[in-house]
Tab-separated table of C-alpha atoms in Angstrom:
chain	number	residue	atom	x	y	z
A	386	LYS	CA	-54.470	26.095	30.374
A	387	THR	CA	-53.445	23.342	27.885
A	388	PHE	CA	-52.146	19.966	28.387
A	389	ASN	CA	-50.475	17.382	26.061
A	390	ARG	CA	-51.807	14.352	26.111
A	391	LYS	CA	-51.186	10.894	24.487
A	392	PRO	CA	-53.300	9.990	21.942
A	393	SER	CA	-55.544	7.203	22.519
A	394	ILE	CA	-56.066	3.953	19.974
A	395	SER	CA	-59.622	4.740	19.731
A	396	SER	CA	-58.895	8.481	18.475
A	397	VAL	CA	-55.915	6.813	15.971
A	398	ILE	CA	-58.696	4.735	14.937
A	399	SER	CA	-61.087	7.026	14.112
A	400	LYS	CA	-58.456	9.549	12.187
A	401	SER	CA	-57.457	6.531	10.241
A	402	ILE	CA	-61.009	5.871	8.940
A	403	LYS	CA	-61.601	9.703	7.908
A	404	SER	CA	-58.309	9.667	5.802
A	405	MET	CA	-58.449	6.761	4.074
A	406	LYS	CA	-55.305	7.290	2.276
A	407	GLY	CA	-54.154	4.022	0.218
A	408	VAL	CA	-50.684	3.303	0.568
A	409	SER	CA	-48.540	0.403	-0.819
A	410	GLU	CA	-46.912	-2.261	0.673
A	411	THR	CA	-43.754	-0.432	-0.450
A	412	SER	CA	-44.554	2.543	1.172
A	413	LEU	CA	-45.389	0.763	4.302
A	414	ARG	CA	-41.771	-0.473	4.397
A	415	SER	CA	-39.756	2.785	3.686
A	416	SER	CA	-41.793	4.425	6.437
A	417	THR	CA	-39.915	2.779	9.339
A	418	SER	CA	-36.045	1.668	9.423
A	419	THR	CA	-35.475	-1.986	8.294
A	420	LYS	CA	-32.185	-2.062	9.441
A	421	ARG	CA	-31.583	-5.374	11.420
A	422	GLY	CA	-28.939	-7.482	13.154
A	423	PRO	CA	-28.983	-11.608	12.297
A	424	ARG	CA	-31.996	-13.508	11.037
A	425	THR	CA	-34.539	-13.912	13.887
A	426	PHE	CA	-34.751	-17.326	15.746
A	427	MET	CA	-37.041	-17.901	18.461
A	428	ARG	CA	-38.386	-20.794	20.587
A	429	GLU	CA	-41.431	-22.995	18.834
A	430	LYS	CA	-43.844	-24.588	20.198
A	431	TYR	CA	-42.807	-27.877	19.429
A	432	SER	CA	-39.647	-27.584	22.152
A	433	LEU	CA	-42.490	-27.050	25.094
A	434	PRO	CA	-43.765	-29.555	27.525
A	435	ASP	CA	-47.174	-31.157	26.943
A	436	VAL	CA	-49.798	-28.669	27.544
A	437	ASP	CA	-51.061	-30.955	30.353
A	438	THR	CA	-48.175	-30.036	32.396
A	439	TRP	CA	-47.984	-26.615	32.045
A	440	GLN	CA	-48.704	-25.554	36.271
A	441	HIS	CA	-49.770	-22.076	35.043
A	442	ARG	CA	-52.366	-23.483	32.091
A	443	PRO	CA	-53.245	-21.968	30.307
A	444	LEU	CA	-49.784	-20.258	30.161
A	445	PHE	CA	-46.193	-20.895	29.460
A	446	VAL	CA	-44.055	-18.173	30.415
A	447	CYS	CA	-40.471	-19.451	29.806
A	448	VAL	CA	-37.007	-18.253	28.381
A	449	ASN	CA	-36.299	-17.967	24.519
A	450	SER	CA	-33.128	-20.048	24.579
A	451	VAL	CA	-32.875	-19.978	21.006
A	452	VAL	CA	-31.599	-16.434	20.864
A	453	SER	CA	-28.024	-16.842	22.667
A	454	PRO	CA	-26.410	-20.050	24.310
A	455	ASN	CA	-25.461	-17.941	26.939
A	456	LEU	CA	-29.124	-16.671	27.924
A	457	VAL	CA	-29.687	-18.806	30.822
A	458	VAL	CA	-32.444	-19.414	33.899
A	459	PRO	CA	-30.658	-21.483	36.417
A	460	ASN	CA	-33.405	-22.626	37.988
A	461	CYS	CA	-35.709	-23.530	35.399
A	462	GLY	CA	-33.682	-24.939	32.672
A	463	LEU	CA	-36.315	-25.307	29.944
A	464	GLY	CA	-38.936	-25.298	31.843
A	465	ALA	CA	-41.611	-22.760	33.055
A	466	CYS	CA	-40.350	-19.467	34.571
A	467	PRO	CA	-42.286	-18.526	38.138
A	468	LEU	CA	-45.224	-16.086	37.787
A	469	GLY	CA	-45.302	-13.092	40.566
A	470	VAL	CA	-42.034	-14.269	41.635
A	471	PRO	CA	-38.469	-12.646	41.176
A	472	PHE	CA	-36.121	-15.162	39.214
A	473	LYS	CA	-32.916	-15.417	38.345
A	474	PHE	CA	-31.667	-15.256	34.569
A	475	SER	CA	-27.924	-14.342	33.022
A	476	SER	CA	-26.765	-13.751	29.296
A	477	GLU	CA	-24.054	-12.312	27.349
A	478	LEU	CA	-24.584	-8.457	28.282
A	479	PHE	CA	-26.724	-8.405	31.237
A	480	GLU	CA	-26.837	-10.483	34.766
A	481	GLY	CA	-29.871	-9.768	36.643
A	482	THR	CA	-33.833	-10.657	37.994
A	483	CYS	CA	-36.718	-10.877	36.266
A	484	LEU	CA	-40.325	-10.676	37.731
A	485	ILE	CA	-43.901	-11.108	35.995
A	486	ARG	CA	-47.027	-10.378	36.881
A	487	LEU	CA	-49.873	-11.420	34.740
A	488	LYS	CA	-53.822	-10.160	36.057
A	489	GLY	CA	-55.688	-13.551	36.239
A	490	SER	CA	-52.651	-16.461	36.039
A	491	LYS	CA	-52.398	-19.137	37.938
A	492	THR	CA	-49.062	-16.787	39.820
A	493	ASP	CA	-47.129	-18.614	41.906
A	494	ASP	CA	-48.112	-15.576	44.760
A	495	PRO	CA	-51.225	-15.231	45.059
A	496	GLU	CA	-51.078	-12.453	47.744
A	497	GLY	CA	-48.012	-10.517	46.022
A	498	GLU	CA	-50.581	-10.098	42.811
A	499	GLU	CA	-53.659	-9.298	44.400
A	500	ALA	CA	-52.057	-6.605	46.193
A	501	TYR	CA	-49.925	-5.379	42.989
A	502	PHE	CA	-52.886	-4.997	40.901
A	503	TYR	CA	-55.404	-4.363	43.531
A	504	GLY	CA	-57.208	-0.740	42.967
A	505	ARG	CA	-55.515	-0.547	39.202
A	506	LYS	CA	-56.451	-0.727	35.819
A	507	ARG	CA	-53.152	-2.562	34.973
A	508	ILE	CA	-53.177	-6.163	34.201
A	509	PHE	CA	-49.663	-6.656	33.288
A	510	GLN	CA	-46.640	-6.136	34.763
A	511	SER	CA	-42.294	-7.085	34.014
A	512	VAL	CA	-39.720	-6.166	35.776
A	513	VAL	CA	-35.785	-6.677	35.201
A	514	GLN	CA	-33.439	-5.297	37.718
A	515	GLY	CA	-29.946	-6.127	37.252
A	516	ARG	CA	-26.020	-5.032	35.734
A	517	PHE	CA	-25.059	-4.746	32.492
A	518	LYS	CA	-21.363	-6.109	31.860
A	519	GLU	CA	-20.268	-4.021	29.257
A	520	LYS	CA	-20.739	-0.259	29.176
A	521	VAL	CA	-23.453	0.160	26.362
A	522	PRO	CA	-25.253	3.202	24.830
A	523	VAL	CA	-28.776	3.548	25.903
A	524	SER	CA	-29.591	4.879	22.181
A	525	GLU	CA	-29.056	1.192	21.454
A	526	VAL	CA	-30.370	-0.609	23.503
A	527	MET	CA	-33.896	-1.709	22.283
A	528	SER	CA	-37.092	-3.808	24.083
A	529	GLY	CA	-40.395	-5.036	21.448
A	530	HIS	CA	-41.589	-7.729	20.016
A	531	GLU	CA	-39.928	-10.403	16.623
A	532	PHE	CA	-41.306	-12.907	14.947
A	533	ALA	CA	-39.489	-15.355	12.793
A	534	ARG	CA	-42.458	-16.227	10.719
A	535	PRO	CA	-45.195	-13.850	8.721
A	536	LEU	CA	-48.008	-12.685	10.682
A	537	LYS	CA	-51.026	-13.668	9.423
A	538	ASN	CA	-54.467	-11.742	8.392
A	539	LEU	CA	-52.974	-8.581	7.682
A	540	PRO	CA	-55.283	-6.370	6.071
A	541	HIS	CA	-53.962	-3.190	3.411
A	542	PRO	CA	-51.123	-1.837	4.344
A	543	PHE	CA	-52.706	1.435	4.969
A	544	ILE	CA	-54.353	0.085	7.781
A	545	LEU	CA	-51.126	-0.487	9.677
A	546	ARG	CA	-49.914	2.765	8.741
A	547	THR	CA	-52.431	4.139	11.377
A	548	ALA	CA	-50.537	2.217	14.032
A	549	THR	CA	-46.755	2.751	12.969
A	550	ASN	CA	-48.228	6.660	12.811
A	551	PHE	CA	-49.090	6.529	16.327
A	552	ILE	CA	-46.255	4.518	17.318
A	553	GLY	CA	-43.850	6.796	15.778
A	554	LYS	CA	-44.873	10.507	17.002
A	555	VAL	CA	-44.896	9.031	20.433
A	556	SER	CA	-41.496	7.634	20.259
A	557	PRO	CA	-39.145	8.779	17.482
A	558	GLY	CA	-36.809	5.976	17.915
A	559	ALA	CA	-39.480	3.235	17.305
A	560	ASN	CA	-38.997	0.711	14.691
A	561	ILE	CA	-41.781	-1.393	13.230
A	562	VAL	CA	-42.284	-3.449	10.470
A	563	VAL	CA	-44.644	-6.028	9.699
A	564	HIS	CA	-45.417	-6.660	6.299
A	565	THR	CA	-41.884	-9.254	5.878
A	566	ASP	CA	-41.053	-12.573	6.303
A	567	GLN	CA	-39.915	-11.784	10.384
A	568	PRO	CA	-41.814	-8.681	11.390
A	569	PHE	CA	-40.789	-6.335	14.445
A	570	VAL	CA	-41.918	-3.659	16.592
A	571	GLU	CA	-39.026	-2.397	18.537
A	572	ALA	CA	-38.392	0.713	20.661
A	573	PRO	CA	-35.657	1.981	23.023
A	574	LEU	CA	-35.816	0.196	25.764
A	575	GLY	CA	-35.178	3.708	28.303
A	576	GLY	CA	-37.666	5.546	26.272
A	577	THR	CA	-40.164	2.735	26.957
A	578	SER	CA	-39.704	1.855	30.268
A	579	GLN	CA	-43.036	2.804	32.870
A	580	VAL	CA	-40.019	3.191	35.331
A	581	LEU	CA	-36.462	3.376	35.376
A	582	ARG	CA	-34.047	3.767	38.073
A	583	GLY	CA	-30.336	3.276	39.056
A	584	ASP	CA	-29.166	2.375	42.066
A	585	GLU	CA	-25.366	1.485	43.708
A	586	PRO	CA	-25.261	-2.241	44.118
A	587	GLY	CA	-26.973	-2.917	47.557
A	588	ASN	CA	-29.363	0.177	47.720
A	589	GLU	CA	-31.570	-1.269	44.788
A	590	PRO	CA	-35.667	-1.611	45.513
A	591	ASN	CA	-37.514	-4.909	45.888
A	592	ILE	CA	-38.912	-5.587	42.723
A	593	THR	CA	-41.862	-7.435	44.038
A	594	CYS	CA	-42.934	-3.870	45.926
A	595	ARG	CA	-46.282	-2.282	44.997
A	596	ASN	CA	-44.396	0.760	43.501
A	597	ILE	CA	-40.942	1.721	42.323
A	598	THR	CA	-39.982	4.978	42.111
A	599	GLU	CA	-38.218	6.660	39.604
A	600	ASP	CA	-34.491	7.796	39.780
A	601	CYS	CA	-32.515	8.202	37.181
A	602	SER	CA	-29.542	10.055	38.276
A	603	ALA	CA	-27.357	7.711	37.880
A	604	LEU	CA	-27.356	8.576	34.257
A	605	GLY	CA	-25.878	11.770	34.581
A	606	GLY	CA	-26.345	14.582	32.333
A	607	ILE	CA	-29.650	16.357	33.032
A	608	PHE	CA	-30.851	13.444	34.650
A	609	ALA	CA	-28.133	14.183	37.670
A	610	GLU	CA	-30.613	16.979	39.373
A	611	ARG	CA	-32.853	14.353	39.725
A	612	ASN	CA	-35.599	16.967	38.313
A	613	VAL	CA	-36.425	15.083	35.091
A	614	SER	CA	-40.235	13.987	34.795
A	615	ILE	CA	-40.941	10.654	33.850
A	616	ALA	CA	-42.326	11.748	30.615
A	617	ARG	CA	-39.315	14.308	29.429
A	618	ARG	CA	-36.986	10.982	30.124
A	619	LYS	CA	-39.429	8.933	28.148
A	620	ARG	CA	-39.116	11.508	25.411
A	621	LEU	CA	-35.345	12.079	25.690
A	622	LEU	CA	-34.144	8.373	25.822
A	623	SER	CA	-36.799	7.350	22.562
A	624	ASN	CA	-35.122	10.052	20.431
A	625	PRO	CA	-32.219	8.523	19.457
A	626	ALA	CA	-30.203	11.808	18.411
A	627	LYS	CA	-30.840	13.133	21.981
A	628	CYS	CA	-30.197	10.046	24.158
A	629	LYS	CA	-26.442	9.213	21.969
A	630	GLU	CA	-24.988	10.924	25.054
A	631	TYR	CA	-26.179	8.374	27.601
A	632	ALA	CA	-24.931	5.190	28.759
A	633	PHE	CA	-25.764	2.091	30.962
A	634	ASP	CA	-22.106	1.390	32.796
A	635	THR	CA	-21.569	-2.010	34.429
A	636	GLU	CA	-21.295	-0.652	38.006
A	637	THR	CA	-24.888	0.329	39.012
A	638	VAL	CA	-27.733	-1.725	39.336
A	639	TYR	CA	-30.813	-0.818	36.678
A	640	THR	CA	-34.043	-0.909	37.074
A	641	PHE	CA	-36.565	-1.593	34.161
A	642	GLU	CA	-40.289	-1.415	34.800
A	643	PHE	CA	-43.332	-2.135	32.490
A	644	TYR	CA	-47.273	-1.934	32.550
A	645	GLN	CA	-49.844	-1.838	30.727
A	646	ASN	CA	-53.714	-2.682	30.535
A	647	LEU	CA	-55.102	-3.452	27.402
A	648	PHE	CA	-53.345	-7.331	26.889
A	649	ASP	CA	-54.860	-9.684	28.489
A	650	ALA	CA	-52.631	-13.011	28.810
A	651	GLN	CA	-55.037	-14.953	30.792
A	652	SER	CA	-56.977	-14.811	27.487
A	653	TYR	CA	-54.474	-13.572	25.101
A	654	SER	CA	-56.790	-10.650	24.005
A	655	LEU	CA	-56.529	-6.995	24.189
A	656	ASP	CA	-59.856	-5.512	25.938
A	657	LEU	CA	-60.020	-1.828	24.317
A	658	GLY	CA	-63.465	-1.310	26.362
A	659	PHE	CA	-65.611	-1.503	22.919
A	660	ALA	CA	-64.524	-4.610	21.821
A	661	LYS	CA	-62.139	-7.906	23.085
A	662	ILE	CA	-59.576	-8.363	20.363
A	663	GLY	CA	-57.675	-11.902	19.854
A	664	CYS	CA	-54.435	-12.283	19.370
A	665	SER	CA	-53.640	-15.926	18.552
A	666	SER	CA	-54.823	-15.497	14.576
A	667	VAL	CA	-52.453	-12.794	13.910
A	668	LEU	CA	-49.521	-13.837	15.363
A	669	ASN	CA	-49.204	-16.925	13.489
A	670	GLY	CA	-48.616	-19.314	16.841
A	671	GLN	CA	-45.798	-17.066	17.973
A	672	PRO	CA	-45.845	-16.067	21.458
A	673	ILE	CA	-44.909	-11.857	22.477
A	674	GLN	CA	-41.841	-11.679	24.348
A	675	TRP	CA	-40.632	-9.807	26.770
A	676	LEU	CA	-37.314	-8.846	25.544
A	677	GLY	CA	-34.136	-6.817	25.671
A	678	LYS	CA	-31.666	-6.625	22.375
A	679	MET	CA	-28.716	-4.706	21.541
A	680	LYS	CA	-29.081	-3.437	17.719
A	681	ASP	CA	-26.019	-4.870	16.697
A	682	GLY	CA	-28.406	-8.406	17.411
A	683	ARG	CA	-27.114	-9.536	20.732
A	684	TYR	CA	-29.717	-9.964	23.664
A	685	LEU	CA	-29.650	-8.911	27.048
A	686	TRP	CA	-32.600	-10.960	27.908
A	687	SER	CA	-35.596	-12.885	26.030
A	688	PHE	CA	-38.498	-14.384	27.677
A	689	GLN	CA	-41.729	-15.681	25.950
A	690	ILE	CA	-45.323	-15.686	26.764
A	691	TRP	CA	-47.262	-19.140	25.640
A	692	HIS	CA	-50.863	-19.441	25.638
A	693	GLU	CA	-52.575	-22.820	24.705
A	694	LYS	CA	-54.456	-20.930	21.988
A	695	LEU	CA	-50.848	-20.603	20.132
A	696	LEU	CA	-50.781	-23.956	19.418
A	697	ALA	CA	-53.712	-25.153	17.527
A	698	ASN	CA	-52.846	-26.063	13.954
A	699	GLU	CA	-55.122	-23.342	12.665
A	700	ALA	CA	-56.344	-20.376	13.873
A	701	ILE	CA	-59.840	-19.865	15.560
A	702	GLY	CA	-61.522	-17.404	13.294
A	703	SER	CA	-64.234	-16.103	16.252
A	704	ASP	CA	-60.374	-15.283	18.050
A	705	ASN	CA	-60.066	-11.913	16.244
A	706	ILE	CA	-62.996	-10.124	17.402
A	707	SER	CA	-65.931	-10.219	20.463
A	708	GLN	CA	-67.964	-8.077	22.334
A	709	LEU	CA	-67.848	-5.094	19.806
A	710	GLN	CA	-70.052	-2.297	20.872
A	711	HIS	CA	-68.636	0.987	18.820
A	712	PRO	CA	-71.265	2.258	16.539
A	713	ILE	CA	-69.052	2.555	13.536
A	714	THR	CA	-69.135	-1.094	13.238
A	715	VAL	CA	-72.658	-1.333	11.545
A	716	VAL	CA	-71.359	0.300	8.695
A	717	TRP	CA	-68.006	-1.186	8.249
A	718	PRO	CA	-68.128	-4.202	10.169
A	719	LYS	CA	-65.387	-5.650	8.183
A	720	MET	CA	-63.299	-2.849	7.225
A	721	VAL	CA	-63.274	-2.255	10.827
A	722	SER	CA	-62.791	-5.400	12.353
A	723	LYS	CA	-59.390	-5.777	10.344
A	724	MET	CA	-58.465	-1.804	11.545
A	725	VAL	CA	-59.186	-2.062	15.189
A	726	SER	CA	-57.269	-5.854	15.240
A	727	ILE	CA	-54.274	-4.615	14.079
A	728	THR	CA	-54.129	-1.155	15.044
A	729	ALA	CA	-54.858	-2.087	18.367
A	730	ILE	CA	-52.296	-4.949	18.676
A	731	PHE	CA	-49.587	-3.238	17.631
A	732	SER	CA	-50.083	-0.089	19.486
A	733	ALA	CA	-50.428	-2.075	22.389
A	734	LEU	CA	-47.055	-4.438	21.683
A	735	TYR	CA	-45.415	-1.095	22.084
A	736	GLU	CA	-47.221	-0.008	25.105
A	737	GLY	CA	-46.799	-2.953	26.813
A	738	ILE	CA	-43.425	-3.708	25.498
């Protein structure tokens, strides 16, 4: 019996080393769609409170308030959002509750975090639950990461092509542009959620529970029979041509859950087993986000995950690669280090969005 398995980051890196085919920066840009809404703005480090006051230090999770005057977290304002505890938020297009769990952090719910991560490889969870304020096509709602300034320490474009090709095969609706003044990684929200469900108001699950079950029957169509697997739902809703017949309505309470086991927020690094890769020197002092956004540029939500490493004026060189144990680094140490760093970072950003 043959099983179709999702390609691993390690296999993608290995294939890219074997091929070693050059590609120009222009070619890389043309391989992805660069159509975007308004220019990207983001909350900068000067707007943050003094690091000594961060209650979750070295982390500071906050609303990305500059993207929209209508995006607010009533109980937190511009201060730190809770970790491990749900908090309410509202925007022009969505109103609901968000939960962010980061393993190893100074969580506001130690018992809940321990119970959720116990016996699991995952180290990052984010959940949004709530209602849309207007009916929107599933194909128009995206999630991902975006940056107001160029990334740093980027290798030759052919190395980045490895990551973009990998993501493109998994999600046809993904859009990755990194060699630009305002890099971004985005993919359809409905196709990248590990768990998606819709409920009548009052029947929605408790988002702090250990397991949120899938139920997309509210979308109708083939989902109405409740026999569509998560893997198939991801394939369908990641493809703009196939998901355009579906929409998120204003009556249903939707739950979107994401989790992954690569990005360790506490150290702001990726743990690949054979290497630990720091992210701060590549991100150029900019945080990763947990966001939902329309293709027309309007935001459903946007939360930043800061680490005190991002506050340094210059990136620390040793932050890039540590604890390398893969034998291929003996042959091409510099090339492989950069390839592993960038490919892994953008593959993980996609998978953990």
